[in-house]
Amino acid sequence: MVKKELLYTGKAKKVYATDDPNLCIFEYKDDATAFNGLKKGSFEGKGVINNKMANFIFRLLEADGIKTHLKEELSDRETLVEKCEIVPLEIIVRNVAAGSFSKRFGVEEGTPLKNPTLEFSYKNDDLGDPMINTSQALAIGLATENEIKELSEMAFKVNESLKKIFLQIGIKLIDFKIEAGRTSDGRIVLADEISPDTCRLWDAETNKKLDKDRFRFDLGEFSDVYFEVWGRLKEYYGNN
Ligand code: ADP
Ligand code: UDP
């Protein structure tokens, strides 16, 4: 597979074209950002570990029947994926109140929710990724009614699988964000990444935060917890 021109430089990854118009290559960076890019940081090896973890998790989800864009891990930092048109919605599922949910609704962080919740944000950095409801998303043409239905079903299915995957390694899945892509032949697949950058993960015994909140709120041990999650995944589910 020939790596060709740089298509996009994001906050956590670079995306390259390949000689196949239906495939692109992710190159994970060591950078971390939070608060819509206002806070910046990094740690050595973050890109490697997120590349490996995201692919590992996507493989486990595929084994559970979830279709993803993943093709092949090419190197420590690089992965070949199916090139998609990303649906411009961040799809957020929550099991326990935290982050913006706690703030917006005045629900104390750590309160278990009676049912998993689903919400969408309009993926638009200039607007600060505002929360959007489905009739608004339909009204401005971000997705079709069928797509919204499919995204919602995918989100809850990913939640059930991910909850189990993490619980097996002593981790509670508090919330997470996913993205979905439209393939050239009209399928919807799980795209982007799932990693401690995109999930809130708490140790099941101690509630220790094992995710990007350690960076967001300067809690220390930022890199250690990423290695901790990766170590537990590898130990339990085997070395690829
Ligand atoms: P951001 O754009 O938020 O800074 P990243 O640094 O992770 O995020 O950049 C990766 C970009 O690639 C994102 O804009 C994401 O929506 C996009 N993307 C994810 N999966 C695919 C895919 N399969 N095909 C094309 N683009 C993708
Ligand atoms: N999230 C993400 N990218 C975003 C916004 C949120 O990966 O641009 C994840 C975040 O890590 C958390 C979940 O989505 O796991 C819910 O985030 P929340 O809405 O609470 O926003 P935040 O507190 O991150 O502003």
PDB file of N, CA, C and O and ligand atoms in Angstrom, residues 11 34-36 90-94 98-104 119 121 123 125 129 173-179 192-193 195-201 211-213 216-217, ligand 2:
ATOM      1  N   LYS A  11      -6.255  16.829  15.329  1.00  0.00           N
ATOM      2  CA  LYS A  11      -5.647  17.097  16.626  1.00  0.00           C
ATOM      3  C   LYS A  11      -4.870  15.883  17.127  1.00  0.00           C
ATOM      4  O   LYS A  11      -3.883  16.033  17.833  1.00  0.00           O
ATOM      5  N   ALA A  34      -7.612  19.257  24.537  1.00  0.00           N
ATOM      6  CA  ALA A  34      -8.886  19.229  25.272  1.00  0.00           C
ATOM      7  C   ALA A  34      -9.522  20.602  25.162  1.00  0.00           C
ATOM      8  O   ALA A  34      -8.858  21.568  24.759  1.00  0.00           O
ATOM      9  N   PHE A  35     -10.791  20.668  25.547  1.00  0.00           N
ATOM     10  CA  PHE A  35     -11.537  21.924  25.526  1.00  0.00           C
ATOM     11  C   PHE A  35     -11.455  22.567  24.140  1.00  0.00           C
ATOM     12  O   PHE A  35     -10.994  23.702  23.982  1.00  0.00           O
ATOM     13  N   ASN A  36     -11.857  21.768  23.140  1.00  0.00           N
ATOM     14  CA  ASN A  36     -11.902  22.227  21.745  1.00  0.00           C
ATOM     15  C   ASN A  36     -10.542  22.774  21.277  1.00  0.00           C
ATOM     16  O   ASN A  36     -10.476  23.779  20.577  1.00  0.00           O
ATOM     17  N   GLU A  90     -20.959  13.836  16.338  1.00  0.00           N
ATOM     18  CA  GLU A  90     -20.288  13.054  17.370  1.00  0.00           C
ATOM     19  C   GLU A  90     -21.401  12.352  18.127  1.00  0.00           C
ATOM     20  O   GLU A  90     -22.372  12.978  18.556  1.00  0.00           O
ATOM     21  N   ILE A  91     -21.259  11.060  18.262  1.00  0.00           N
ATOM     22  CA  ILE A  91     -22.318  10.245  18.850  1.00  0.00           C
ATOM     23  C   ILE A  91     -21.842   9.871  20.255  1.00  0.00           C
ATOM     24  O   ILE A  91     -20.811   9.205  20.399  1.00  0.00           O
ATOM     25  N   ILE A  92     -22.575  10.322  21.255  1.00  0.00           N
ATOM     26  CA  ILE A  92     -22.109  10.155  22.637  1.00  0.00           C
ATOM     27  C   ILE A  92     -23.098   9.294  23.426  1.00  0.00           C
ATOM     28  O   ILE A  92     -24.303   9.566  23.422  1.00  0.00           O
ATOM     29  N   VAL A  93     -22.568   8.264  24.051  1.00  0.00           N
ATOM     30  CA  VAL A  93     -23.388   7.381  24.888  1.00  0.00           C
ATOM     31  C   VAL A  93     -22.860   7.468  26.313  1.00  0.00           C
ATOM     32  O   VAL A  93     -21.645   7.535  26.533  1.00  0.00           O
ATOM     33  N   ARG A  94     -23.780   7.478  27.271  1.00  0.00           N
ATOM     34  CA  ARG A  94     -23.385   7.585  28.684  1.00  0.00           C
ATOM     35  C   ARG A  94     -24.085   6.522  29.528  1.00  0.00           C
ATOM     36  O   ARG A  94     -25.285   6.288  29.341  1.00  0.00           O
ATOM     37  N   ALA A  98     -21.192  12.294  34.037  1.00  0.00           N
ATOM     38  CA  ALA A  98     -19.855  12.896  34.140  1.00  0.00           C
ATOM     39  C   ALA A  98     -19.784  14.036  33.131  1.00  0.00           C
ATOM     40  O   ALA A  98     -20.717  14.240  32.340  1.00  0.00           O
ATOM     41  N   GLY A  99     -18.696  14.777  33.179  1.00  0.00           N
ATOM     42  CA  GLY A  99     -18.392  15.787  32.163  1.00  0.00           C
ATOM     43  C   GLY A  99     -19.535  16.754  31.906  1.00  0.00           C
ATOM     44  O   GLY A  99     -20.162  17.264  32.834  1.00  0.00           O
ATOM     45  N   SER A 100     -19.803  16.996  30.628  1.00  0.00           N
ATOM     46  CA  SER A 100     -20.783  18.029  30.272  1.00  0.00           C
ATOM     47  C   SER A 100     -22.204  17.641  30.697  1.00  0.00           C
ATOM     48  O   SER A 100     -23.044  18.510  30.928  1.00  0.00           O
ATOM     49  N   PHE A 101     -22.478  16.332  30.819  1.00  0.00           N
ATOM     50  CA  PHE A 101     -23.815  15.891  31.263  1.00  0.00           C
ATOM     51  C   PHE A 101     -24.050  16.343  32.709  1.00  0.00           C
ATOM     52  O   PHE A 101     -25.111  16.892  33.045  1.00  0.00           O
ATOM     53  N   SER A 102     -23.042  16.130  33.550  1.00  0.00           N
ATOM     54  CA  SER A 102     -23.163  16.532  34.956  1.00  0.00           C
ATOM     55  C   SER A 102     -23.366  18.031  35.077  1.00  0.00           C
ATOM     56  O   SER A 102     -24.204  18.512  35.845  1.00  0.00           O
ATOM     57  N   LYS A 103     -22.575  18.764  34.291  1.00  0.00           N
ATOM     58  CA  LYS A 103     -22.636  20.229  34.320  1.00  0.00           C
ATOM     59  C   LYS A 103     -23.988  20.724  33.837  1.00  0.00           C
ATOM     60  O   LYS A 103     -24.641  21.529  34.501  1.00  0.00           O
ATOM     61  N   ARG A 104     -24.405  20.222  32.669  1.00  0.00           N
ATOM     62  CA  ARG A 104     -25.618  20.731  32.020  1.00  0.00           C
ATOM     63  C   ARG A 104     -26.871  20.438  32.841  1.00  0.00           C
ATOM     64  O   ARG A 104     -27.763  21.263  32.948  1.00  0.00           O
ATOM     65  N   GLU A 119     -26.678  11.019  22.795  1.00  0.00           N
ATOM     66  CA  GLU A 119     -26.797  12.412  22.338  1.00  0.00           C
ATOM     67  C   GLU A 119     -25.859  12.648  21.168  1.00  0.00           C
ATOM     68  O   GLU A 119     -24.894  11.896  20.978  1.00  0.00           O
ATOM     69  N   SER A 121     -23.537  15.597  18.944  1.00  0.00           N
ATOM     70  CA  SER A 121     -23.001  16.949  18.791  1.00  0.00           C
ATOM     71  C   SER A 121     -22.715  17.161  17.317  1.00  0.00           C
ATOM     72  O   SER A 121     -22.287  16.220  16.636  1.00  0.00           O
ATOM     73  N   LYS A 123     -20.415  17.985  14.638  1.00  0.00           N
ATOM     74  CA  LYS A 123     -18.954  17.963  14.560  1.00  0.00           C
ATOM     75  C   LYS A 123     -18.484  19.160  13.745  1.00  0.00           C
ATOM     76  O   LYS A 123     -18.423  19.106  12.517  1.00  0.00           O
ATOM     77  N   ASP A 125     -15.649  22.243  14.569  1.00  0.00           N
ATOM     78  CA  ASP A 125     -14.720  22.888  15.512  1.00  0.00           C
ATOM     79  C   ASP A 125     -14.985  24.386  15.650  1.00  0.00           C
ATOM     80  O   ASP A 125     -14.903  24.934  16.754  1.00  0.00           O
ATOM     81  N   ASP A 129     -18.454  22.281  18.466  1.00  0.00           N
ATOM     82  CA  ASP A 129     -19.189  21.008  18.529  1.00  0.00           C
ATOM     83  C   ASP A 129     -20.468  21.100  19.371  1.00  0.00           C
ATOM     84  O   ASP A 129     -20.621  20.386  20.376  1.00  0.00           O
ATOM     85  N   LEU A 173     -17.187   1.508  32.099  1.00  0.00           N
ATOM     86  CA  LEU A 173     -17.338   2.429  30.973  1.00  0.00           C
ATOM     87  C   LEU A 173     -18.355   3.501  31.368  1.00  0.00           C
ATOM     88  O   LEU A 173     -19.551   3.224  31.453  1.00  0.00           O
ATOM     89  N   ILE A 174     -17.865   4.703  31.604  1.00  0.00           N
ATOM     90  CA  ILE A 174     -18.732   5.804  32.050  1.00  0.00           C
ATOM     91  C   ILE A 174     -19.462   6.425  30.859  1.00  0.00           C
ATOM     92  O   ILE A 174     -20.676   6.553  30.855  1.00  0.00           O
ATOM     93  N   ASP A 175     -18.682   6.802  29.838  1.00  0.00           N
ATOM     94  CA  ASP A 175     -19.277   7.363  28.614  1.00  0.00           C
ATOM     95  C   ASP A 175     -18.262   7.259  27.484  1.00  0.00           C
ATOM     96  O   ASP A 175     -17.104   6.912  27.718  1.00  0.00           O
ATOM     97  N   PHE A 176     -18.697   7.544  26.279  1.00  0.00           N
ATOM     98  CA  PHE A 176     -17.760   7.535  25.145  1.00  0.00           C
ATOM     99  C   PHE A 176     -18.365   8.261  23.951  1.00  0.00           C
ATOM    100  O   PHE A 176     -19.577   8.493  23.904  1.00  0.00           O
ATOM    101  N   LYS A 177     -17.470   8.583  23.018  1.00  0.00           N
ATOM    102  CA  LYS A 177     -17.873   9.219  21.755  1.00  0.00           C
ATOM    103  C   LYS A 177     -17.432   8.342  20.593  1.00  0.00           C
ATOM    104  O   LYS A 177     -16.311   7.819  20.615  1.00  0.00           O
ATOM    105  N   ILE A 178     -18.314   8.163  19.627  1.00  0.00           N
ATOM    106  CA  ILE A 178     -17.899   7.488  18.398  1.00  0.00           C
ATOM    107  C   ILE A 178     -18.253   8.349  17.187  1.00  0.00           C
ATOM    108  O   ILE A 178     -19.038   9.300  17.302  1.00  0.00           O
ATOM    109  N   GLU A 179     -17.633   7.986  16.070  1.00  0.00           N
ATOM    110  CA  GLU A 179     -17.985   8.609  14.792  1.00  0.00           C
ATOM    111  C   GLU A 179     -18.344   7.506  13.818  1.00  0.00           C
ATOM    112  O   GLU A 179     -17.859   6.373  13.933  1.00  0.00           O
ATOM    113  N   ASP A 192     -13.218   6.444  12.808  1.00  0.00           N
ATOM    114  CA  ASP A 192     -12.344   7.171  13.734  1.00  0.00           C
ATOM    115  C   ASP A 192     -11.683   6.211  14.723  1.00  0.00           C
ATOM    116  O   ASP A 192     -11.098   5.234  14.314  1.00  0.00           O
ATOM    117  N   GLU A 193     -11.738   6.482  16.027  1.00  0.00           N
ATOM    118  CA  GLU A 193     -11.037   5.629  16.998  1.00  0.00           C
ATOM    119  C   GLU A 193     -11.852   5.492  18.273  1.00  0.00           C
ATOM    120  O   GLU A 193     -12.732   6.317  18.557  1.00  0.00           O
ATOM    121  N   SER A 195     -10.579   4.956  22.237  1.00  0.00           N
ATOM    122  CA  SER A 195      -9.371   4.879  23.072  1.00  0.00           C
ATOM    123  C   SER A 195      -9.649   5.676  24.350  1.00  0.00           C
ATOM    124  O   SER A 195     -10.718   6.287  24.459  1.00  0.00           O
ATOM    125  N   PRO A 196      -8.696   5.727  25.276  1.00  0.00           N
ATOM    126  CA  PRO A 196      -8.940   6.555  26.467  1.00  0.00           C
ATOM    127  C   PRO A 196      -9.058   8.055  26.148  1.00  0.00           C
ATOM    128  O   PRO A 196      -9.442   8.839  27.000  1.00  0.00           O
ATOM    129  N   ASP A 197      -8.755   8.435  24.893  1.00  0.00           N
ATOM    130  CA  ASP A 197      -9.026   9.816  24.459  1.00  0.00           C
ATOM    131  C   ASP A 197     -10.514  10.060  24.260  1.00  0.00           C
ATOM    132  O   ASP A 197     -10.974  11.201  24.341  1.00  0.00           O
ATOM    133  N   THR A 198     -11.245   9.003  23.941  1.00  0.00           N
ATOM    134  CA  THR A 198     -12.642   9.177  23.513  1.00  0.00           C
ATOM    135  C   THR A 198     -13.647   8.526  24.465  1.00  0.00           C
ATOM    136  O   THR A 198     -14.845   8.517  24.179  1.00  0.00           O
ATOM    137  N   CYS A 199     -13.130   7.938  25.546  1.00  0.00           N
ATOM    138  CA  CYS A 199     -14.012   7.290  26.535  1.00  0.00           C
ATOM    139  C   CYS A 199     -13.683   7.826  27.920  1.00  0.00           C
ATOM    140  O   CYS A 199     -12.557   8.241  28.167  1.00  0.00           O
ATOM    141  N   ARG A 200     -14.642   7.733  28.821  1.00  0.00           N
ATOM    142  CA  ARG A 200     -14.300   7.862  30.245  1.00  0.00           C
ATOM    143  C   ARG A 200     -14.291   6.450  30.829  1.00  0.00           C
ATOM    144  O   ARG A 200     -15.275   5.712  30.683  1.00  0.00           O
ATOM    145  N   LEU A 201     -13.180   6.111  31.448  1.00  0.00           N
ATOM    146  CA  LEU A 201     -12.958   4.763  31.967  1.00  0.00           C
ATOM    147  C   LEU A 201     -12.530   4.887  33.424  1.00  0.00           C
ATOM    148  O   LEU A 201     -11.556   5.584  33.711  1.00  0.00           O
ATOM    149  N   ASP A 211      -8.334   7.722  31.945  1.00  0.00           N
ATOM    150  CA  ASP A 211      -8.656   8.288  30.620  1.00  0.00           C
ATOM    151  C   ASP A 211      -8.166   9.730  30.518  1.00  0.00           C
ATOM    152  O   ASP A 211      -7.470  10.219  31.406  1.00  0.00           O
ATOM    153  N   LYS A 212      -8.601  10.390  29.450  1.00  0.00           N
ATOM    154  CA  LYS A 212      -8.086  11.737  29.140  1.00  0.00           C
ATOM    155  C   LYS A 212      -8.463  12.785  30.179  1.00  0.00           C
ATOM    156  O   LYS A 212      -7.889  13.879  30.176  1.00  0.00           O
ATOM    157  N   ASP A 213      -9.407  12.505  31.083  1.00  0.00           N
ATOM    158  CA  ASP A 213      -9.696  13.460  32.163  1.00  0.00           C
ATOM    159  C   ASP A 213      -8.439  13.747  32.993  1.00  0.00           C
ATOM    160  O   ASP A 213      -8.322  14.821  33.581  1.00  0.00           O
ATOM    161  N   ARG A 216      -7.132  16.538  30.981  1.00  0.00           N
ATOM    162  CA  ARG A 216      -8.034  17.700  31.010  1.00  0.00           C
ATOM    163  C   ARG A 216      -7.908  18.463  32.326  1.00  0.00           C
ATOM    164  O   ARG A 216      -7.892  19.675  32.345  1.00  0.00           O
ATOM    165  N   PHE A 217      -7.855  17.725  33.440  1.00  0.00           N
ATOM    166  CA  PHE A 217      -7.929  18.362  34.752  1.00  0.00           C
ATOM    167  C   PHE A 217      -6.630  18.242  35.542  1.00  0.00           C
ATOM    168  O   PHE A 217      -6.627  18.371  36.768  1.00  0.00           O
TER     169      PHE A 217
HETATM  170  N1  UDP B   2     -15.659  13.149  23.685  1.00  0.00           N
HETATM  171  C1  UDP B   2     -14.729  13.006  22.674  1.00  0.00           C
HETATM  172  N2  UDP B   2     -14.532  14.040  21.812  1.00  0.00           N
HETATM  173  C2  UDP B   2     -15.230  15.195  21.900  1.00  0.00           C
HETATM  174  C3  UDP B   2     -16.188  15.347  22.920  1.00  0.00           C
HETATM  175  C4  UDP B   2     -16.380  14.288  23.802  1.00  0.00           C
HETATM  176  O1  UDP B   2     -14.090  11.960  22.550  1.00  0.00           O
HETATM  177  O2  UDP B   2     -15.016  16.098  21.065  1.00  0.00           O
HETATM  178  C5  UDP B   2     -15.886  12.037  24.635  1.00  0.00           C
HETATM  179  C6  UDP B   2     -15.317  12.354  26.010  1.00  0.00           C
HETATM  180  O3  UDP B   2     -13.999  11.866  26.127  1.00  0.00           O
HETATM  181  C7  UDP B   2     -16.250  11.610  26.918  1.00  0.00           C
HETATM  182  C8  UDP B   2     -17.600  11.628  26.170  1.00  0.00           C
HETATM  183  O4  UDP B   2     -17.283  11.888  24.817  1.00  0.00           O
HETATM  184  O5  UDP B   2     -15.835  10.271  27.038  1.00  0.00           O
HETATM  185  C9  UDP B   2     -18.572  12.656  26.693  1.00  0.00           C
HETATM  186  O6  UDP B   2     -17.935  13.893  26.726  1.00  0.00           O
HETATM  187  P1  UDP B   2     -18.666  15.191  27.347  1.00  0.00           P
HETATM  188  O7  UDP B   2     -19.849  15.530  26.513  1.00  0.00           O
HETATM  189  O8  UDP B   2     -18.903  14.976  28.788  1.00  0.00           O
HETATM  190  O9  UDP B   2     -17.702  16.361  27.055  1.00  0.00           O
HETATM  191  P2  UDP B   2     -16.415  16.906  27.753  1.00  0.00           P
HETATM  192  O10 UDP B   2     -16.569  16.740  29.209  1.00  0.00           O
HETATM  193  O11 UDP B   2     -15.343  16.072  27.125  1.00  0.00           O
HETATM  194  O12 UDP B   2     -16.401  18.308  27.282  1.00  0.00           O
END
